[in-house]
PDB file of C-alpha atoms and ligand atoms in Angstrom:
ATOM      1  CA  MET K1203       0.000   0.000   0.000  1.00 42.00           C
ATOM      2  CA  LYS K1204       1.268   3.478  -0.865  1.00 51.00           C
ATOM      3  CA  LYS K1205       2.156   5.492   2.225  1.00 61.00           C
ATOM      4  CA  PRO K1206       0.139   8.714   2.346  1.00 87.00           C
ATOM      5  CA  TYR K1207       3.221  10.721   3.273  1.00 97.00           C
ATOM      6  CA  LEU K1208       6.989  10.442   3.608  1.00 98.00           C
ATOM      7  CA  PHE K1209       9.588  11.791   6.021  1.00 98.00           C
ATOM      8  CA  SER K1210      12.895  13.061   4.675  1.00 99.00           C
ATOM      9  CA  PRO K1211      15.098  13.989   7.657  1.00 99.00           C
ATOM     10  CA  SER K1212      17.653  16.654   6.749  1.00 99.00           C
ATOM     11  CA  ILE K1213      21.124  15.648   7.895  1.00 98.00           C
ATOM     12  CA  LEU K1214      22.083  19.339   8.149  1.00 98.00           C
ATOM     13  CA  SER K1215      21.367  19.132  11.896  1.00 98.00           C
ATOM     14  CA  ALA K1216      22.940  15.700  12.397  1.00 98.00           C
ATOM     15  CA  ASP K1217      26.027  15.219  14.548  1.00 98.00           C
ATOM     16  CA  PHE K1218      28.654  14.776  11.833  1.00 98.00           C
ATOM     17  CA  THR K1219      31.036  13.016  14.198  1.00 98.00           C
ATOM     18  CA  GLN K1220      28.464  10.196  14.175  1.00 98.00           C
ATOM     19  CA  LEU K1221      26.770  10.623  10.829  1.00 98.00           C
ATOM     20  CA  GLY K1222      26.447   6.938   9.970  1.00 98.00           C
ATOM     21  CA  ASP K1223      24.969   6.131  13.372  1.00 98.00           C
ATOM     22  CA  GLN K1224      22.550   9.065  13.205  1.00 98.00           C
ATOM     23  CA  ILE K1225      21.361   7.956   9.758  1.00 98.00           C
ATOM     24  CA  LYS K1226      20.820   4.422  11.059  1.00 98.00           C
ATOM     25  CA  GLN K1227      18.819   5.757  14.022  1.00 98.00           C
ATOM     26  CA  ALA K1228      16.616   7.838  11.735  1.00 98.00           C
ATOM     27  CA  GLU K1229      16.158   4.856   9.441  1.00 98.00           C
ATOM     28  CA  GLU K1230      15.080   2.671  12.368  1.00 98.00           C
ATOM     29  CA  ALA K1231      12.704   5.442  13.467  1.00 98.00           C
ATOM     30  CA  GLY K1232      10.954   5.214  10.068  1.00 98.00           C
ATOM     31  CA  ALA K1233      12.676   7.753   7.822  1.00 98.00           C
ATOM     32  CA  ASP K1234      11.668   7.227   4.186  1.00 98.00           C
ATOM     33  CA  TRP K1235      14.302   9.379   2.444  1.00 98.00           C
ATOM     34  CA  PHE K1236      17.262  11.480   3.584  1.00 99.00           C
ATOM     35  CA  HIS K1237      17.409  15.156   2.652  1.00 99.00           C
ATOM     36  CA  ILE K1238      20.885  16.516   1.941  1.00 99.00           C
ATOM     37  CA  ASP K1239      21.264  20.306   1.793  1.00 99.00           C
ATOM     38  CA  ILE K1240      24.015  21.472  -0.549  1.00 99.00           C
ATOM     39  CA  MET K1241      24.986  25.144  -0.015  1.00 98.00           C
ATOM     40  CA  ASP K1242      27.701  27.061  -1.821  1.00 98.00           C
ATOM     41  CA  GLY K1243      28.095  30.331   0.096  1.00 98.00           C
ATOM     42  CA  HIS K1244      26.922  32.228  -3.022  1.00 98.00           C
ATOM     43  CA  PHE K1245      23.274  31.421  -3.685  1.00 98.00           C
ATOM     44  CA  VAL K1246      22.839  31.150   0.081  1.00 98.00           C
ATOM     45  CA  PRO K1247      25.105  32.670   2.744  1.00 98.00           C
ATOM     46  CA  ASN K1248      26.094  29.321   4.246  1.00 98.00           C
ATOM     47  CA  ILE K1249      28.484  26.598   3.032  1.00 98.00           C
ATOM     48  CA  SER K1250      27.518  23.009   3.830  1.00 98.00           C
ATOM     49  CA  MET K1251      28.507  19.861   1.966  1.00 98.00           C
ATOM     50  CA  GLY K1252      29.256  18.410  -1.461  1.00 98.00           C
ATOM     51  CA  PRO K1253      29.074  15.121  -3.371  1.00 98.00           C
ATOM     52  CA  PHE K1254      31.553  13.532  -0.979  1.00 98.00           C
ATOM     53  CA  ILE K1255      28.967  13.536   1.828  1.00 98.00           C
ATOM     54  CA  VAL K1256      26.249  12.240  -0.495  1.00 98.00           C
ATOM     55  CA  GLU K1257      28.556   9.351  -1.351  1.00 98.00           C
ATOM     56  CA  ALA K1258      29.176   8.689   2.361  1.00 98.00           C
ATOM     57  CA  CYS K1259      25.414   8.630   3.003  1.00 98.00           C
ATOM     58  CA  LYS K1260      24.958   6.227   0.093  1.00 98.00           C
ATOM     59  CA  ARG K1261      27.319   3.784   1.780  1.00 98.00           C
ATOM     60  CA  THR K1262      25.299   4.067   5.001  1.00 98.00           C
ATOM     61  CA  THR K1263      21.716   3.654   3.797  1.00 98.00           C
ATOM     62  CA  ASP K1264      19.707   2.171   0.937  1.00 98.00           C
ATOM     63  CA  LEU K1265      16.972   4.794   1.343  1.00 98.00           C
ATOM     64  CA  PRO K1266      16.633   7.390  -1.444  1.00 98.00           C
ATOM     65  CA  LEU K1267      18.875  10.439  -1.101  1.00 99.00           C
ATOM     66  CA  ASP K1268      16.942  13.649  -1.667  1.00 98.00           C
ATOM     67  CA  VAL K1269      19.519  16.266  -2.643  1.00 99.00           C
ATOM     68  CA  HIS K1270      18.540  19.963  -2.425  1.00 99.00           C
ATOM     69  CA  LEU K1271      20.950  22.049  -4.506  1.00 99.00           C
ATOM     70  CA  MET K1272      21.219  25.575  -3.087  1.00 99.00           C
ATOM     71  CA  ILE K1273      24.091  26.425  -5.413  1.00 98.00           C
ATOM     72  CA  GLU K1274      24.752  28.649  -8.396  1.00 98.00           C
ATOM     73  CA  LYS K1275      25.227  26.877 -11.734  1.00 98.00           C
ATOM     74  CA  PRO K1276      23.756  23.580 -10.493  1.00 98.00           C
ATOM     75  CA  GLU K1277      23.889  22.244 -14.066  1.00 98.00           C
ATOM     76  CA  VAL K1278      27.682  21.920 -13.751  1.00 98.00           C
ATOM     77  CA  TYR K1279      27.401  19.479 -10.831  1.00 98.00           C
ATOM     78  CA  LEU K1280      24.390  17.297 -11.703  1.00 98.00           C
ATOM     79  CA  GLU K1281      26.436  14.329 -12.846  1.00 98.00           C
ATOM     80  CA  ASP K1282      28.691  14.475  -9.777  1.00 98.00           C
ATOM     81  CA  PHE K1283      25.689  14.278  -7.462  1.00 99.00           C
ATOM     82  CA  VAL K1284      24.045  11.467  -9.413  1.00 98.00           C
ATOM     83  CA  ASN K1285      27.323   9.518  -9.428  1.00 98.00           C
ATOM     84  CA  ALA K1286      27.547  10.089  -5.664  1.00 98.00           C
ATOM     85  CA  GLY K1287      24.161   8.419  -5.218  1.00 98.00           C
ATOM     86  CA  ALA K1288      21.449  11.099  -5.406  1.00 99.00           C
ATOM     87  CA  GLY K1289      18.004   9.637  -6.069  1.00 98.00           C
ATOM     88  CA  VAL K1290      16.278  13.006  -6.378  1.00 98.00           C
ATOM     89  CA  LEU K1291      17.950  16.266  -7.432  1.00 99.00           C
ATOM     90  CA  THR K1292      16.022  19.440  -6.651  1.00 99.00           C
ATOM     91  CA  VAL K1293      17.068  22.727  -8.230  1.00 99.00           C
ATOM     92  CA  HIS K1294      16.026  26.334  -7.575  1.00 99.00           C
ATOM     93  CA  ILE K1295      14.193  28.362 -10.200  1.00 98.00           C
ATOM     94  CA  GLU K1296      16.345  31.344  -9.157  1.00 98.00           C
ATOM     95  CA  THR K1297      19.544  29.556 -10.287  1.00 98.00           C
ATOM     96  CA  CYS K1298      18.364  27.873 -13.507  1.00 98.00           C
ATOM     97  CA  PRO K1299      17.895  30.235 -16.482  1.00 98.00           C
ATOM     98  CA  GLU K1300      17.244  27.195 -18.690  1.00 98.00           C
ATOM     99  CA  MET K1301      15.133  25.173 -16.293  1.00 98.00           C
ATOM    100  CA  ASP K1302      13.608  22.951 -18.982  1.00 98.00           C
ATOM    101  CA  ILE K1303      17.069  21.801 -20.092  1.00 98.00           C
ATOM    102  CA  THR K1304      18.279  21.328 -16.511  1.00 98.00           C
ATOM    103  CA  LEU K1305      15.269  19.131 -15.639  1.00 99.00           C
ATOM    104  CA  GLN K1306      15.796  17.110 -18.820  1.00 98.00           C
ATOM    105  CA  ASN K1307      19.469  16.646 -17.967  1.00 98.00           C
ATOM    106  CA  ILE K1308      18.566  15.357 -14.491  1.00 99.00           C
ATOM    107  CA  HIS K1309      16.141  12.864 -16.022  1.00 98.00           C
ATOM    108  CA  ASN K1310      18.695  11.815 -18.638  1.00 98.00           C
ATOM    109  CA  LEU K1311      21.064  10.946 -15.780  1.00 98.00           C
ATOM    110  CA  GLY K1312      18.436   8.502 -14.483  1.00 98.00           C
ATOM    111  CA  CYS K1313      17.485  10.641 -11.500  1.00 98.00           C
ATOM    112  CA  LYS K1314      14.190  12.079 -10.281  1.00 98.00           C
ATOM    113  CA  ALA K1315      13.910  15.849 -10.722  1.00 99.00           C
ATOM    114  CA  GLY K1316      12.508  18.403  -8.311  1.00 99.00           C
ATOM    115  CA  ILE K1317      11.929  22.133  -8.624  1.00 99.00           C
ATOM    116  CA  THR K1318      11.991  24.624  -5.776  1.00 99.00           C
ATOM    117  CA  PHE K1319      11.861  28.361  -5.122  1.00 98.00           C
ATOM    118  CA  LYS K1320      12.509  30.871  -2.356  1.00 98.00           C
ATOM    119  CA  PRO K1321       9.542  31.970  -0.227  1.00 98.00           C
ATOM    120  CA  ALA K1322       9.444  35.364  -1.984  1.00 98.00           C
ATOM    121  CA  THR K1323       9.211  33.821  -5.479  1.00 98.00           C
ATOM    122  CA  GLU K1324       5.763  33.609  -7.071  1.00 98.00           C
ATOM    123  CA  VAL K1325       4.290  30.225  -8.029  1.00 98.00           C
ATOM    124  CA  ASN K1326       3.822  31.584 -11.570  1.00 98.00           C
ATOM    125  CA  LYS K1327       7.600  31.445 -12.044  1.00 98.00           C
ATOM    126  CA  ILE K1328       7.681  27.642 -11.658  1.00 98.00           C
ATOM    127  CA  LYS K1329       4.345  26.943 -13.339  1.00 98.00           C
ATOM    128  CA  PRO K1330       5.754  26.411 -16.873  1.00 98.00           C
ATOM    129  CA  TYR K1331       7.880  23.503 -15.586  1.00 98.00           C
ATOM    130  CA  LEU K1332       5.400  21.676 -13.353  1.00 98.00           C
ATOM    131  CA  ASN K1333       4.683  19.165 -16.080  1.00 98.00           C
ATOM    132  CA  ASP K1334       8.325  18.056 -16.117  1.00 98.00           C
ATOM    133  CA  VAL K1335       9.019  17.397 -12.436  1.00 98.00           C
ATOM    134  CA  ASP K1336       8.692  14.485 -10.046  1.00 98.00           C
ATOM    135  CA  LEU K1337       8.407  16.779  -7.051  1.00 98.00           C
ATOM    136  CA  VAL K1338       7.910  20.385  -6.036  1.00 99.00           C
ATOM    137  CA  LEU K1339       9.749  21.525  -2.919  1.00 99.00           C
ATOM    138  CA  VAL K1340       7.978  24.370  -1.148  1.00 99.00           C
ATOM    139  CA  MET K1341      10.453  26.308   0.993  1.00 98.00           C
ATOM    140  CA  SER K1342       8.950  27.521   4.243  1.00 98.00           C
ATOM    141  CA  VAL K1343      12.100  29.399   5.335  1.00 98.00           C
ATOM    142  CA  ASN K1344      14.658  31.398   3.389  1.00 98.00           C
ATOM    143  CA  PRO K1345      17.187  28.779   2.301  1.00 98.00           C
ATOM    144  CA  GLY K1346      20.547  28.718   4.067  1.00 98.00           C
ATOM    145  CA  PHE K1347      20.226  27.441   7.622  1.00 98.00           C
ATOM    146  CA  SER K1348      18.424  24.873   9.725  1.00 98.00           C
ATOM    147  CA  GLY K1349      16.625  25.928  12.888  1.00 98.00           C
ATOM    148  CA  GLN K1350      14.751  28.914  11.406  1.00 98.00           C
ATOM    149  CA  SER K1351      11.101  29.746  12.091  1.00 98.00           C
ATOM    150  CA  PHE K1352       8.403  28.456   9.771  1.00 99.00           C
ATOM    151  CA  MET K1353       6.894  31.091   7.437  1.00 98.00           C
ATOM    152  CA  PRO K1354       3.104  30.526   7.513  1.00 98.00           C
ATOM    153  CA  GLU K1355       2.570  32.814   4.519  1.00 98.00           C
ATOM    154  CA  VAL K1356       3.841  30.083   2.175  1.00 98.00           C
ATOM    155  CA  VAL K1357       1.108  27.622   3.189  1.00 98.00           C
ATOM    156  CA  PRO K1358      -1.430  28.806   0.554  1.00 98.00           C
ATOM    157  CA  LYS K1359       1.177  28.090  -2.127  1.00 98.00           C
ATOM    158  CA  ILE K1360       1.011  24.389  -1.251  1.00 98.00           C
ATOM    159  CA  ARG K1361      -2.701  24.216  -2.159  1.00 98.00           C
ATOM    160  CA  GLN K1362      -2.153  26.393  -5.223  1.00 98.00           C
ATOM    161  CA  ILE K1363       0.551  24.018  -6.507  1.00 98.00           C
ATOM    162  CA  ARG K1364      -1.457  20.895  -5.616  1.00 98.00           C
ATOM    163  CA  ASN K1365      -4.389  22.214  -7.655  1.00 98.00           C
ATOM    164  CA  ILE K1366      -2.168  22.813 -10.691  1.00 98.00           C
ATOM    165  CA  LEU K1367      -0.493  19.403 -10.348  1.00 98.00           C
ATOM    166  CA  ASP K1368      -3.852  17.644 -10.065  1.00 97.00           C
ATOM    167  CA  GLU K1369      -4.676  19.023 -13.516  1.00 98.00           C
ATOM    168  CA  ILE K1370      -1.414  18.438 -15.357  1.00 98.00           C
ATOM    169  CA  ASN K1371       0.873  16.100 -13.392  1.00 98.00           C
ATOM    170  CA  PRO K1372      -1.027  14.308 -10.624  1.00 97.00           C
ATOM    171  CA  ASP K1373       1.814  11.904  -9.785  1.00 97.00           C
ATOM    172  CA  ALA K1374       4.181  14.717  -8.770  1.00 98.00           C
ATOM    173  CA  LEU K1375       4.713  15.025  -5.024  1.00 98.00           C
ATOM    174  CA  ILE K1376       4.851  18.154  -2.893  1.00 98.00           C
ATOM    175  CA  GLU K1377       7.623  18.375  -0.328  1.00 98.00           C
ATOM    176  CA  VAL K1378       7.826  21.060   2.345  1.00 99.00           C
ATOM    177  CA  ASP K1379      11.110  22.229   3.866  1.00 99.00           C
ATOM    178  CA  GLY K1380      11.947  24.675   6.647  1.00 99.00           C
ATOM    179  CA  GLY K1381      10.751  25.081  10.206  1.00 99.00           C
ATOM    180  CA  ILE K1382       8.736  21.863  10.137  1.00 99.00           C
ATOM    181  CA  ASN K1383       8.006  20.732  13.686  1.00 98.00           C
ATOM    182  CA  SER K1384       5.108  19.320  15.672  1.00 98.00           C
ATOM    183  CA  LYS K1385       3.364  22.706  15.674  1.00 98.00           C
ATOM    184  CA  THR K1386       3.715  23.486  11.965  1.00 98.00           C
ATOM    185  CA  ILE K1387       3.537  20.149  10.133  1.00 98.00           C
ATOM    186  CA  ARG K1388      -0.224  19.606  10.193  1.00 98.00           C
ATOM    187  CA  GLN K1389      -1.185  22.769   8.315  1.00 98.00           C
ATOM    188  CA  THR K1390       1.163  21.804   5.481  1.00 98.00           C
ATOM    189  CA  PHE K1391      -0.291  18.284   5.330  1.00 98.00           C
ATOM    190  CA  ASP K1392      -3.828  19.695   5.293  1.00 98.00           C
ATOM    191  CA  GLN K1393      -2.985  21.838   2.252  1.00 98.00           C
ATOM    192  CA  GLY K1394      -1.472  18.934   0.302  1.00 97.00           C
ATOM    193  CA  ALA K1395       2.156  18.435   1.348  1.00 98.00           C
ATOM    194  CA  GLU K1396       3.228  14.780   1.161  1.00 98.00           C
ATOM    195  CA  ILE K1397       6.942  14.762   1.972  1.00 98.00           C
ATOM    196  CA  PHE K1398       8.198  16.432   5.131  1.00 98.00           C
ATOM    197  CA  VAL K1399      11.769  17.615   5.537  1.00 99.00           C
ATOM    198  CA  ALA K1400      12.961  18.372   9.053  1.00 99.00           C
ATOM    199  CA  ALA K1401      16.463  18.895  10.407  1.00 99.00           C
ATOM    200  CA  SER K1402      16.340  20.402  13.887  1.00 98.00           C
ATOM    201  CA  ALA K1403      12.979  18.878  14.898  1.00 99.00           C
ATOM    202  CA  ILE K1404      14.456  15.410  14.334  1.00 99.00           C
ATOM    203  CA  PHE K1405      18.205  15.583  14.964  1.00 98.00           C
ATOM    204  CA  ASN K1406      18.066  18.159  17.782  1.00 98.00           C
ATOM    205  CA  HIS K1407      15.048  16.748  19.599  1.00 98.00           C
ATOM    206  CA  PRO K1408      15.877  16.685  23.333  1.00 98.00           C
ATOM    207  CA  LEU K1409      14.695  13.089  23.628  1.00 98.00           C
ATOM    208  CA  GLY K1410      16.565  11.857  20.570  1.00 98.00           C
ATOM    209  CA  ILE K1411      16.054  11.115  16.903  1.00 98.00           C
ATOM    210  CA  GLN K1412      13.360   8.462  17.336  1.00 98.00           C
ATOM    211  CA  LYS K1413      11.209  10.739  19.486  1.00 98.00           C
ATOM    212  CA  GLY K1414      11.832  13.639  17.115  1.00 98.00           C
ATOM    213  CA  LEU K1415      10.439  11.726  14.161  1.00 98.00           C
ATOM    214  CA  GLN K1416       7.632  10.323  16.283  1.00 98.00           C
ATOM    215  CA  SER K1417       6.612  13.821  17.404  1.00 98.00           C
ATOM    216  CA  LEU K1418       6.032  14.758  13.752  1.00 98.00           C
ATOM    217  CA  ARG K1419       4.220  11.547  12.866  1.00 98.00           C
ATOM    218  CA  ASP K1420       1.930  11.983  15.892  1.00 98.00           C
ATOM    219  CA  MET K1421       0.524  15.177  14.364  1.00 98.00           C
ATOM    220  CA  LEU K1422      -0.623  13.459  11.163  1.00 97.00           C
ATOM    221  CA  PRO K1423      -3.666  11.210  10.705  1.00 94.00           C
TER     222      PRO K1423
HETATM  223  C1  LIG V1841      17.281  25.225   4.663  1.00 72.51           C
HETATM  224  C2  LIG V1841      17.346  23.789   4.251  1.00 72.51           C
HETATM  225  C3  LIG V1841      16.496  22.913   5.073  1.00 72.51           C
HETATM  226  C4  LIG V1841      16.934  22.842   6.527  1.00 72.51           C
HETATM  227  C5  LIG V1841      15.726  22.562   7.371  1.00 72.51           C
HETATM  228  O1  LIG V1841      17.956  25.990   3.742  1.00 72.51           O
HETATM  229  O2  LIG V1841      16.885  23.658   2.925  1.00 72.51           O
HETATM  230  O3  LIG V1841      16.416  21.600   4.533  1.00 72.51           O
HETATM  231  O4  LIG V1841      17.899  21.857   6.744  1.00 72.51           O
HETATM  232  O5  LIG V1841      16.057  22.749   8.711  1.00 72.51           O
HETATM  233  P1  LIG V1841      14.922  22.859   9.831  1.00 72.51           P
HETATM  234  O6  LIG V1841      14.025  21.663   9.703  1.00 72.51           O
HETATM  235  O7  LIG V1841      15.677  22.908  11.117  1.00 72.51           O
HETATM  236  O8  LIG V1841      14.172  24.138   9.529  1.00 72.51           O
HETATM  237 ZN1  LIG V1842      16.545  21.617   2.181  1.00 72.51          ZN
END
């Protein structure tokens, strides 16, 4: 039976001295995918990780690796990330002047393709490409850091995108990313989000990773 929703813990808040163990704990707690945030210090102010870490995750888990590219010129690095083990590559509309070609290139590499956008970007900007994606990542914080507060003003965009997808690409999934915790997750689910990214709510939960994931699951039907 198809699960009605998926959890994609973001390793950005994991303890990197114990990354393999933290991934295993999240897997045992019921993670479905792992979200890996790639930041270049240009498109976003922070620098995080590269294909090397994706490759290390691939050796640790068989779950799909959901790679969020917050980098300029993502088209230059697509093959590196697919070779490192990415199962989904999500690119920002703000960094892809030829989005149709970039999405095609991701698919040609045998990878699922996602599109995303900053909270200030209008849905109309991504609309021309919604037919060509496997997922749409709705950012509910400004990209760059974990542990930021959820931006409730993006919630209507989830329903807006779901309505468009239902017409033209009903199999595409909506993922939500940023500030997802036990207080914010339900409103995103109610508007049509199906994949939930969370870094701090899972990896920084005071009672541990298992309880962190459980606290999110408890808020969903
Ligand atoms: C933010 C990243 C998010 C981040 C989420 O730029 O895209 O994936 O890791 O962190 P939390 O869940 O702590 O908001
Ligand atoms: Zn992310």
